[in-house]
Structures are given as C-alpha cells and as structure tokens.
C-alpha cells in the first residue's frame, strides 16, 4: 500500500483549492477544548520530567535504605528510560491500528497507579518494575500525545504548542531536582517523593476523561460522519469546513504497514528524524545527568551556584526557544542550533584546561541554546509522517532517541574518569556535528507542507 506524504497530498488538492483552504485554516478558532487537550499533553510531559528527575534525588537515600549495589543503582536510574523505549516503539504502532484516544486515556491509569505504588516499594526489584511500568506508560504518551495534539489543534498554533511540551518537561525535571535539594531526604521522605508523581498523573487522567478520538484517524478509517461531528462539536468548525476536511481525508490511506516508515519517499524523513532526535538528546541527557561531575572535572569553582545558573538558563532557553521554532521554520532553526551547539562543546573541549570563567561562557550558551533547540523535538516528529503512519513514526523516533540517551548516560561517566572533560566534550561535539551534517543534507521544511485535511484541524 502506497503512503501519501503530506506534501504530495497538498499537491493533489490543486493550486485552485490551496488558497481558500489556507485562508480558512488561518481563521480557525482556538476553543476551550483545544486548551484542555493542550493542558493534558503538557501535564504528561511535566510528569515525565518529574519522574526522571526525582529518581536522581532519592537514589542516595534508597542506596542506604535498600543496601543497593552499583548495578541496582544503575538499573533504577535507567528503569524509566527502558520503559520509555518499549512503550514508544510498541504502543506508537498500536495507536495507528486501534486509535489514539484509548491509549491517551489508559496509559495514565497505569502511570498514576504505578507512581502511587512506589510508596510501598521497599525492594529494588519491585521499585524497578514499577518504574519500568511508569516509563512504559510515558513512552506511549510520547507517541500518542504529540500525535493527538497535532491532529486536534489549529495548524497555525501547532509549532508553538508542540514546542511547549519540552518546556513543561524541563519544569518537571527542575522541580524534582529542587525538591530533592531542599527537602531532607531519608528512608521515609524518599518514598513520599517518589509517590508524589501520582498527583500530576491523576490530574492529567481526570482531564483526559471524555476526550474523543482524533478526527483525522477516524476520517482515514472511513468513519467520516463521526469525524465531522467531532470537528463541529469540539473544534468549533462550520459544516462547510468539516465537509472540506472530510473530502481532503479521502485520499489518506486508512492504515499503513510499519515497514512503510522506510519506503521510498518516506525513508529519508524517518532516518533524518532518528539522527536529528538522537543527536540532540544524547549529549543533553548525559550532560545534565552528570552535571556535578562535569563541573568538578572541569574544576569550575562555586559548583552549586553554577549549577543553579545553568538550570535557570535551561528554563529560560526553553521558553525563548518557542519563538524561533514558530517563526524561522523547522529546517533553518534545526541547522542553526545544531551548528551553535557543536561550536560550544568544541570550544569547551579546546578550553578544558582554562579558567572557570572562560569555560562557563560556552557552557552557558550551550545550555541556553540546547534548551531552545530541544523544543523542536516535539514538533518535527509529528510533522514528518502522514496520518496513517504518525503514531508509528513518532513512537519509533522517541524509542530510538531513548536508546541514544541511555548510551550517552552510560558512556559519559566512563569517559570523564578515563579521558577527562576535554575529550568527553570533544566526542559529544562530534555527535552534534553529525546532527548538523545530516540536517543540512536531509532536513525538510515541514511548517508549510500541510494537507488540506491538516489545515482544517
């Protein structure tokens, strides 16, 4: 079965229809339902950041309480990432087959229950399995959340809303670190802090009750009447707009095989997504997981203050990065930020023996730009695939990126201890250079390659 790309679908609509469709999309209202869907997807990314940040805060106390070996500490630290990999890969495909809505709801039942159960997890095996389940549920949301959000919100707001997901992840991650720093962590408080992740998860679950299926998925499955009703009832579209969207969806295949991610016409976008996403998150997770060790290895004075400054730069960069994602276009933004990040880590590699002040300049620029650049990791994946492959494609990119982040997190401490900070910054700069080269060669501009059907939701 041939997969129509979004650009190809737009061409089949004809030049005669392009202008009216684009004009209608620009006037599509932002409804309370759009805000609700956005809030629940934001909450999911906050929960992910919180879950990944909190384990680092409590591991020292758990190590004493459970008498953990180094192997168990590593497994507990990586457990959610392992679950994220399997959840993204397996359930992204499921979302294309059975629909988005069921996974969008029930994955947070799993996350809320497993998060709360951590309070009673007093053995490393039980805690590992619970955090594996949390990661599995969050992995499903990485595939389904941005997919459903991109198929519901007005296209003119898609970039900024999808980009904001990474900002909320950062807020959750930083909050977990702050709580871990200022709350005295002992055997009891560690379990309370772990279980506190159930609170945002439960709020997300409650908000998701009653959210309907994606009209794009329904229309591609031939369920045009249901799709039109959702567009009118929830998205505030007129009868004419909903009818136009149904007609545009007629050319969309109802389903696609997983292998069509690598079919001619789609394979380049898929492999670009793998390299682009993996090259971004590999140094990101590695550096910010081992920030204290990096600062110590570089002999940067006032490490606690510098760590706070870097976390503030992380938050500020994520917020400010939303503007260029929306305004500059996906391709120039990706190439430009990769180039800056490569230069920053390259400078740190060269200056590894310099003063603290000299090292902090490229480190701060790297942190600020990386936070801004990471906003596009929630935007590009959803735009690289047509409706029939979107869940599978987004899930595949998220899954492979988590493999890259796990590799970076494993290799960096070994590299720091054996080769020092200079060489460590150097090999991570090469990873970013690979991302730059692949982006120049393959990065498509997806902000304008929208089908008539996409433009109406």
Short mmCIF file of C-alpha atoms in Angstrom, two decimals:
data_model
loop_
_atom_site.label_atom_id
_atom_site.label_comp_id
_atom_site.label_asym_id
_atom_site.label_seq_id
_atom_site.Cartn_x
_atom_site.Cartn_y
_atom_site.Cartn_z
CA UNK A 1 0.00 0.00 0.00
CA UNK A 2 1.49 3.30 -1.02
CA UNK A 3 1.78 6.01 1.63
CA UNK A 4 0.90 9.54 0.55
CA UNK A 5 3.23 12.12 2.00
CA UNK A 6 1.71 15.34 3.30
CA UNK A 7 3.45 17.34 0.60
CA UNK A 8 2.10 15.02 -2.10
CA UNK A 9 -1.40 15.24 -0.67
CA UNK A 10 -1.19 19.02 -0.79
CA UNK A 11 -0.24 18.89 -4.47
CA UNK A 12 -3.17 16.63 -5.33
CA UNK A 13 -5.55 19.19 -3.86
CA UNK A 14 -4.54 21.50 -6.71
CA UNK A 15 -3.43 25.10 -6.79
CA UNK A 16 -7.03 26.21 -7.22
CA UNK A 17 -8.02 24.92 -3.78
CA UNK A 18 -4.85 25.78 -1.87
CA UNK A 19 -5.55 29.44 -1.17
CA UNK A 20 -9.11 29.03 0.19
CA UNK A 21 -8.06 26.14 2.40
CA UNK A 22 -5.08 28.00 3.79
CA UNK A 23 -7.22 31.06 4.44
CA UNK A 24 -9.84 29.03 6.29
CA UNK A 25 -7.19 27.43 8.46
CA UNK A 26 -5.77 30.80 9.48
CA UNK A 27 -9.22 31.79 10.85
CA UNK A 28 -9.93 28.57 12.72
CA UNK A 29 -10.81 29.45 16.34
CA UNK A 30 -8.91 28.34 19.42
CA UNK A 31 -11.54 26.65 21.59
CA UNK A 32 -11.69 25.59 25.22
CA UNK A 33 -11.35 22.02 24.03
CA UNK A 34 -8.03 22.86 22.34
CA UNK A 35 -6.80 24.32 25.62
CA UNK A 36 -7.93 21.21 27.51
CA UNK A 37 -6.12 18.82 25.16
CA UNK A 38 -3.04 21.01 25.30
CA UNK A 39 -3.11 21.08 29.12
CA UNK A 40 -3.36 17.31 29.42
CA UNK A 41 -0.46 16.80 26.99
CA UNK A 42 1.56 19.45 28.84
CA UNK A 43 0.82 17.60 32.08
CA UNK A 44 2.10 14.36 30.60
CA UNK A 45 5.45 15.95 29.73
CA UNK A 46 5.65 17.55 33.18
CA UNK A 47 5.05 14.09 34.70
CA UNK A 48 7.81 12.60 32.54
CA UNK A 49 10.34 15.24 33.55
CA UNK A 50 9.34 14.88 37.20
CA UNK A 51 9.58 11.08 37.13
CA UNK A 52 13.04 11.14 35.54
CA UNK A 53 14.29 13.90 37.85
CA UNK A 54 13.01 12.51 41.13
CA UNK A 55 14.87 9.19 40.96
CA UNK A 56 18.21 11.00 40.92
CA UNK A 57 17.20 12.97 44.00
CA UNK A 58 16.29 9.91 46.07
CA UNK A 59 18.85 7.34 44.90
CA UNK A 60 21.44 8.14 47.61
CA UNK A 61 18.82 7.58 50.36
CA UNK A 62 17.48 4.47 48.65
CA UNK A 63 21.01 3.14 48.32
CA UNK A 64 21.36 3.23 52.09
CA UNK A 65 17.85 2.01 52.86
CA UNK A 66 17.89 -0.89 50.38
CA UNK A 67 21.65 -1.54 50.52
CA UNK A 68 21.83 -1.13 46.76
CA UNK A 69 24.77 -2.33 44.71
CA UNK A 70 26.13 -0.21 41.89
CA UNK A 71 24.30 -2.42 39.40
CA UNK A 72 20.95 -1.84 41.10
CA UNK A 73 21.55 1.91 41.29
CA UNK A 74 22.22 1.93 37.56
CA UNK A 75 19.14 -0.18 36.82
CA UNK A 76 16.87 2.02 38.94
CA UNK A 77 18.28 5.15 37.35
CA UNK A 78 17.68 3.78 33.85
CA UNK A 79 14.40 1.93 34.54
CA UNK A 80 12.03 4.65 33.30
CA UNK A 81 14.14 5.18 30.16
CA UNK A 82 13.99 1.45 29.42
CA UNK A 83 10.22 1.55 29.78
CA UNK A 84 10.04 4.65 27.58
CA UNK A 85 11.85 2.83 24.80
CA UNK A 86 9.47 -0.13 24.76
CA UNK A 87 6.36 1.99 25.29
CA UNK A 88 7.21 4.33 22.41
CA UNK A 89 8.15 1.60 19.95
CA UNK A 90 5.32 -0.83 20.69
CA UNK A 91 2.39 1.44 21.50
CA UNK A 92 3.03 4.01 18.79
CA UNK A 93 2.14 1.32 16.27
CA UNK A 94 -0.89 0.28 18.33
CA UNK A 95 -2.16 3.88 18.20
CA UNK A 96 -2.20 3.74 14.39
CA UNK A 97 -4.19 0.50 14.46
CA UNK A 98 -6.77 0.98 17.27
CA UNK A 99 -6.80 4.78 17.51
CA UNK A 100 -5.23 7.46 19.69
CA UNK A 101 -7.93 8.02 22.32
CA UNK A 102 -7.80 4.70 24.20
CA UNK A 103 -4.05 4.82 24.78
CA UNK A 104 -4.24 8.54 25.55
CA UNK A 105 -6.53 7.74 28.49
CA UNK A 106 -5.48 4.35 29.80
CA UNK A 107 -1.74 4.91 29.80
CA UNK A 108 -2.23 7.45 32.60
CA UNK A 109 -4.22 4.94 34.64
CA UNK A 110 -1.05 2.83 34.59
CA UNK A 111 1.21 5.82 35.37
CA UNK A 112 -0.91 7.09 38.28
CA UNK A 113 -1.26 3.65 39.91
CA UNK A 114 2.42 2.70 39.47
CA UNK A 115 3.58 6.13 40.74
CA UNK A 116 1.50 5.83 43.93
CA UNK A 117 2.61 2.22 44.48
CA UNK A 118 6.24 3.35 44.73
CA UNK A 119 5.49 4.36 48.33
CA UNK A 120 5.35 0.67 49.27
CA UNK A 121 8.21 -0.47 47.01
CA UNK A 122 10.86 -1.39 49.59
CA UNK A 123 12.80 -3.84 47.44
CA UNK A 124 14.88 -2.86 44.40
CA UNK A 125 13.13 -5.40 42.14
CA UNK A 126 9.64 -4.09 42.94
CA UNK A 127 10.73 -0.47 42.51
CA UNK A 128 12.44 -1.33 39.22
CA UNK A 129 9.28 -2.99 37.86
CA UNK A 130 7.08 -0.08 38.93
CA UNK A 131 9.37 2.48 37.31
CA UNK A 132 9.55 0.29 34.21
CA UNK A 133 5.72 0.46 34.10
CA UNK A 134 5.78 4.25 34.57
CA UNK A 135 8.25 4.59 31.70
CA UNK A 136 6.18 2.24 29.53
CA UNK A 137 3.10 4.42 30.05
CA UNK A 138 5.05 7.62 29.42
CA UNK A 139 6.54 6.06 26.29
CA UNK A 140 3.02 5.52 24.99
CA UNK A 141 2.29 9.17 25.65
CA UNK A 142 5.40 10.28 23.78
CA UNK A 143 3.97 8.53 20.74
CA UNK A 144 0.29 9.38 21.22
CA UNK A 145 0.34 12.77 22.99
CA UNK A 146 2.08 14.91 20.34
CA UNK A 147 0.30 12.92 17.62
CA UNK A 148 -3.17 13.63 19.00
CA UNK A 149 -2.31 17.24 19.85
CA UNK A 150 -1.03 17.86 16.32
CA UNK A 151 -4.24 16.39 14.88
CA UNK A 152 -6.53 18.50 17.09
CA UNK A 153 -5.04 22.00 17.37
CA UNK A 154 -5.23 24.68 14.65
CA UNK A 155 -2.25 24.34 12.31
CA UNK A 156 -1.21 27.98 12.87
CA UNK A 157 -0.56 27.15 16.57
CA UNK A 158 0.85 23.67 16.12
CA UNK A 159 4.52 24.64 16.27
CA UNK A 160 4.36 26.72 19.44
CA UNK A 161 2.08 24.27 21.29
CA UNK A 162 4.13 21.19 20.40
CA UNK A 163 7.33 23.05 21.19
CA UNK A 164 5.98 23.99 24.61
CA UNK A 165 5.86 20.31 25.57
CA UNK A 166 9.63 20.29 26.10
CA UNK A 167 9.39 23.38 28.31
CA UNK A 168 6.94 21.57 30.59
CA UNK A 169 9.27 18.55 30.68
CA UNK A 170 12.06 20.85 31.85
CA UNK A 171 9.83 22.42 34.52
CA UNK A 172 9.00 18.96 35.91
CA UNK A 173 12.65 17.89 35.85
CA UNK A 174 13.92 21.05 37.54
CA UNK A 175 11.14 20.94 40.17
CA UNK A 176 12.11 17.38 41.10
CA UNK A 177 15.74 18.47 41.48
CA UNK A 178 14.79 21.50 43.60
CA UNK A 179 12.60 19.38 45.92
CA UNK A 180 15.39 16.83 46.21
CA UNK A 181 17.81 19.59 47.14
CA UNK A 182 15.73 21.40 49.76
CA UNK A 183 13.72 18.54 51.32
CA UNK A 184 15.75 16.41 53.75
CA UNK A 185 15.84 13.03 52.05
CA UNK A 186 15.76 9.96 54.28
CA UNK A 187 14.26 6.49 54.08
CA UNK A 188 10.68 7.74 54.57
CA UNK A 189 10.73 11.04 52.67
CA UNK A 190 12.33 9.32 49.66
CA UNK A 191 9.25 7.12 49.22
CA UNK A 192 6.90 10.06 49.67
CA UNK A 193 8.79 11.98 47.00
CA UNK A 194 8.64 9.04 44.59
CA UNK A 195 4.91 8.59 45.18
CA UNK A 196 4.23 12.32 44.73
CA UNK A 197 4.45 11.74 40.97
CA UNK A 198 0.93 10.26 41.25
CA UNK A 199 -0.52 13.75 41.90
CA UNK A 200 0.16 15.31 38.45
CA UNK A 201 -0.57 11.94 36.82
CA UNK A 202 -4.02 11.79 38.45
CA UNK A 203 -4.82 15.36 37.38
CA UNK A 204 -3.89 14.52 33.79
CA UNK A 205 -6.04 11.38 33.91
CA UNK A 206 -9.10 13.29 35.15
CA UNK A 207 -8.74 15.93 32.42
CA UNK A 208 -8.46 13.26 29.73
CA UNK A 209 -11.75 11.56 30.55
CA UNK A 210 -14.18 12.35 27.74
CA UNK A 211 -11.63 13.47 25.12
CA UNK A 212 -12.75 11.99 21.76
CA UNK A 213 -10.86 10.15 19.06
CA UNK A 214 -8.75 12.03 16.52
CA UNK A 215 -10.98 13.12 13.61
CA UNK A 216 -8.06 12.61 11.22
CA UNK A 217 -7.74 8.97 12.28
CA UNK A 218 -11.50 8.44 12.05
CA UNK A 219 -11.71 10.02 8.58
CA UNK A 220 -8.82 7.90 7.31
CA UNK A 221 -10.72 4.85 8.56
CA UNK A 222 -13.82 5.80 6.60
CA UNK A 223 -15.74 7.00 9.67
CA UNK A 224 -16.44 10.40 8.12
CA UNK A 225 -19.67 11.13 9.99
CA UNK A 226 -18.00 10.64 13.39
CA UNK A 227 -15.07 12.78 12.31
CA UNK A 228 -17.32 15.59 11.11
CA UNK A 229 -19.32 15.55 14.36
CA UNK A 230 -16.15 15.87 16.45
CA UNK A 231 -14.93 18.75 14.27
CA UNK A 232 -18.21 20.61 14.72
CA UNK A 233 -18.76 19.81 18.40
CA UNK A 234 -15.26 20.07 19.81
CA UNK A 235 -13.20 22.08 17.33
CA UNK A 236 -15.74 24.79 16.54
CA UNK A 237 -15.68 24.17 12.79
CA UNK A 238 -18.56 25.04 10.49
CA UNK A 239 -20.43 22.48 8.41
CA UNK A 240 -18.58 23.62 5.28
CA UNK A 241 -15.15 23.46 6.93
CA UNK A 242 -15.81 19.98 8.34
CA UNK A 243 -17.06 18.80 4.95
CA UNK A 244 -13.93 20.13 3.22
CA UNK A 245 -11.76 18.33 5.76
CA UNK A 246 -13.63 15.07 5.15
CA UNK A 247 -13.08 15.41 1.40
CA UNK A 248 -9.37 16.07 1.90
CA UNK A 249 -9.10 12.98 4.13
CA UNK A 250 -10.47 10.75 1.38
CA UNK A 251 -7.01 10.41 -0.21
CA UNK A 252 -5.42 9.34 3.10
CA UNK A 253 -4.82 5.57 3.37
CA UNK A 254 -6.74 4.03 6.30
CA UNK A 255 -3.70 2.19 7.60
CA UNK A 256 -0.10 1.54 6.71
CA UNK A 257 2.35 -1.23 7.43
CA UNK A 258 5.20 -0.48 9.82
CA UNK A 259 7.74 -1.16 7.09
CA UNK A 260 6.40 1.81 5.13
CA UNK A 261 8.30 4.06 7.52
CA UNK A 262 11.27 3.01 5.38
CA UNK A 263 9.57 3.01 1.97
CA UNK A 264 10.80 5.28 -0.86
CA UNK A 265 9.56 8.80 -0.31
CA UNK A 266 9.33 8.34 3.47
CA UNK A 267 12.59 6.64 4.44
CA UNK A 268 14.73 9.81 4.24
CA UNK A 269 12.37 11.65 6.59
CA UNK A 270 12.35 8.71 9.01
CA UNK A 271 16.14 8.38 9.13
CA UNK A 272 16.56 12.14 9.38
CA UNK A 273 14.22 12.05 12.39
CA UNK A 274 16.24 9.27 14.02
CA UNK A 275 19.58 11.06 13.64
CA UNK A 276 18.24 14.55 14.44
CA UNK A 277 16.42 13.44 17.61
CA UNK A 278 19.19 11.10 18.83
CA UNK A 279 21.98 13.63 18.22
CA UNK A 280 20.09 16.20 20.30
CA UNK A 281 19.21 14.07 23.31
CA UNK A 282 22.42 12.04 23.64
CA UNK A 283 24.57 14.92 24.96
CA UNK A 284 21.54 16.56 26.63
CA UNK A 285 20.75 13.65 28.96
CA UNK A 286 24.41 12.80 29.52
CA UNK A 287 25.47 16.32 30.47
CA UNK A 288 22.55 17.18 32.73
CA UNK A 289 22.52 13.81 34.47
CA UNK A 290 26.16 14.21 35.44
CA UNK A 291 26.35 17.99 35.77
CA UNK A 292 28.09 17.96 39.22
CA UNK A 293 30.74 15.52 37.98
CA UNK A 294 31.37 17.63 34.86
CA UNK A 295 31.75 20.83 36.90
CA UNK A 296 34.11 19.04 39.29
CA UNK A 297 36.18 17.53 36.45
CA UNK A 298 36.47 20.95 34.79
CA UNK A 299 37.46 22.37 38.21
CA UNK A 300 34.80 25.08 37.97
CA UNK A 301 34.60 26.91 41.29
CA UNK A 302 31.30 27.51 43.08
CA UNK A 303 29.74 24.40 41.56
CA UNK A 304 26.43 24.77 43.45
CA UNK A 305 25.94 28.33 42.24
CA UNK A 306 27.00 27.46 38.71
CA UNK A 307 24.60 24.50 38.71
CA UNK A 308 21.72 26.82 39.70
CA UNK A 309 22.69 29.31 36.98
CA UNK A 310 22.77 26.54 34.38
CA UNK A 311 19.33 25.28 35.45
CA UNK A 312 17.92 28.81 35.13
CA UNK A 313 19.47 29.05 31.66
CA UNK A 314 17.81 25.74 30.82
CA UNK A 315 14.36 27.08 31.73
CA UNK A 316 14.90 30.46 30.07
CA UNK A 317 16.21 28.92 26.84
CA UNK A 318 13.23 26.57 26.62
CA UNK A 319 10.73 29.44 26.90
CA UNK A 320 12.52 31.78 24.49
CA UNK A 321 13.14 28.94 22.02
CA UNK A 322 9.41 28.73 21.28
CA UNK A 323 9.51 31.92 19.21
CA UNK A 324 12.09 30.92 16.56
CA UNK A 325 10.52 27.44 16.19
CA UNK A 326 7.32 29.17 15.11
CA UNK A 327 8.88 31.99 13.08
CA UNK A 328 12.09 30.75 11.46
CA UNK A 329 10.86 27.45 10.02
CA UNK A 330 11.88 23.96 11.10
CA UNK A 331 14.87 23.48 8.76
CA UNK A 332 16.84 26.72 9.41
CA UNK A 333 16.14 26.52 13.15
CA UNK A 334 17.44 22.93 13.35
CA UNK A 335 20.57 23.55 11.28
CA UNK A 336 21.39 26.80 13.07
CA UNK A 337 21.02 25.43 16.59
CA UNK A 338 23.00 22.27 15.79
CA UNK A 339 25.85 24.44 14.46
CA UNK A 340 25.90 26.63 17.59
CA UNK A 341 25.80 23.63 19.93
CA UNK A 342 28.64 21.94 18.06
CA UNK A 343 30.79 25.06 18.37
CA UNK A 344 30.04 25.41 22.10
CA UNK A 345 31.06 21.86 23.03
CA UNK A 346 34.03 22.10 20.67
CA UNK A 347 35.13 25.27 22.50
CA UNK A 348 34.77 23.51 25.86
CA UNK A 349 36.92 20.65 24.58
CA UNK A 350 39.66 23.06 23.48
CA UNK A 351 39.40 25.20 26.64
CA UNK A 352 39.12 22.31 29.11
CA UNK A 353 42.22 23.47 30.97
CA UNK A 354 41.24 27.15 31.04
CA UNK A 355 39.78 29.20 33.89
CA UNK A 356 36.26 28.73 35.27
CA UNK A 357 35.09 31.98 33.70
CA UNK A 358 36.33 31.00 30.24
CA UNK A 359 34.64 27.59 30.44
CA UNK A 360 31.32 28.88 31.75
CA UNK A 361 30.75 31.15 28.74
CA UNK A 362 30.39 28.34 26.15
CA UNK A 363 28.69 26.12 28.77
CA UNK A 364 26.00 28.75 29.43
CA UNK A 365 25.49 29.38 25.71
CA UNK A 366 25.25 25.63 25.12
CA UNK A 367 22.69 25.22 27.93
CA UNK A 368 20.54 28.14 26.74
CA UNK A 369 20.59 27.11 23.06
CA UNK A 370 20.12 23.39 23.80
CA UNK A 371 17.01 24.14 25.85
CA UNK A 372 15.63 26.19 22.98
CA UNK A 373 16.66 23.64 20.36
CA UNK A 374 15.02 20.78 22.26
CA UNK A 375 11.59 22.39 21.81
CA UNK A 376 11.57 21.19 18.21
CA UNK A 377 11.90 17.53 19.26
CA UNK A 378 8.17 17.60 19.99
CA UNK A 379 7.34 19.46 16.75
CA UNK A 380 9.33 17.82 13.95
CA UNK A 381 8.45 14.14 14.61
CA UNK A 382 4.69 14.70 14.32
CA UNK A 383 5.18 16.62 11.05
CA UNK A 384 7.45 14.09 9.35
CA UNK A 385 4.74 11.45 8.90
CA UNK A 386 1.29 11.25 7.27
CA UNK A 387 -1.75 10.42 9.41
CA UNK A 388 -1.62 6.67 8.73
CA UNK A 389 1.98 6.45 9.98
CA UNK A 390 2.12 9.25 12.52
CA UNK A 391 1.75 7.20 15.69
CA UNK A 392 4.23 4.56 14.48
CA UNK A 393 6.71 7.17 13.28
CA UNK A 394 6.62 9.36 16.37
CA UNK A 395 6.91 6.27 18.57
CA UNK A 396 9.87 4.96 16.56
CA UNK A 397 11.75 8.27 16.81
CA UNK A 398 11.11 8.55 20.55
CA UNK A 399 12.17 4.97 21.14
CA UNK A 400 15.43 5.23 19.19
CA UNK A 401 16.22 8.57 20.84
CA UNK A 402 15.92 6.91 24.26
CA UNK A 403 18.47 4.31 23.20
CA UNK A 404 20.81 7.17 22.30
CA UNK A 405 20.19 8.95 25.61
CA UNK A 406 20.85 5.72 27.55
CA UNK A 407 24.12 5.20 25.63
CA UNK A 408 25.25 8.75 26.36
CA UNK A 409 24.33 8.46 30.04
CA UNK A 410 26.30 5.22 30.31
CA UNK A 411 29.38 6.34 28.34
CA UNK A 412 29.90 9.85 29.74
CA UNK A 413 30.92 8.96 33.34
CA UNK A 414 33.32 6.33 31.98
CA UNK A 415 34.72 8.88 29.54
CA UNK A 416 35.13 11.52 32.27
CA UNK A 417 37.04 9.16 34.54
CA UNK A 418 39.30 7.68 31.86
CA UNK A 419 39.86 10.52 29.38
CA UNK A 420 38.90 13.72 31.19
CA UNK A 421 36.46 16.54 30.38
CA UNK A 422 38.22 17.76 27.23
CA UNK A 423 37.93 14.51 25.28
CA UNK A 424 34.43 13.94 26.67
CA UNK A 425 33.23 17.30 25.39
CA UNK A 426 35.01 16.53 22.13
CA UNK A 427 33.20 13.30 21.30
CA UNK A 428 29.85 14.85 22.19
CA UNK A 429 30.68 17.76 19.86
CA UNK A 430 31.18 15.17 17.10
CA UNK A 431 27.71 13.77 17.80
CA UNK A 432 26.28 17.27 17.34
CA UNK A 433 28.37 17.74 14.19
CA UNK A 434 26.77 14.59 12.77
CA UNK A 435 23.38 16.11 13.54
CA UNK A 436 24.40 19.30 11.73
CA UNK A 437 25.58 17.48 8.60
CA UNK A 438 22.52 15.22 8.41
CA UNK A 439 20.21 18.21 8.92
CA UNK A 440 21.87 20.13 6.08
CA UNK A 441 21.50 17.10 3.81
CA UNK A 442 18.05 15.83 4.78
CA UNK A 443 16.06 18.24 6.96
CA UNK A 444 12.72 19.04 5.26
CA UNK A 445 10.74 22.21 5.85
CA UNK A 446 7.52 20.86 7.35
CA UNK A 447 5.91 24.02 8.71
CA UNK A 448 4.22 24.65 5.33
CA UNK A 449 3.83 21.10 3.98
CA UNK A 450 0.29 20.67 5.26
CA UNK A 451 -2.53 18.80 3.62
CA UNK A 452 -5.93 20.39 3.15
CA UNK A 453 -7.19 17.97 5.77
CA UNK A 454 -4.46 19.02 8.23
CA UNK A 455 -5.21 22.67 7.65
CA UNK A 456 -8.74 22.12 8.85
CA UNK A 457 -7.86 20.76 12.25
#
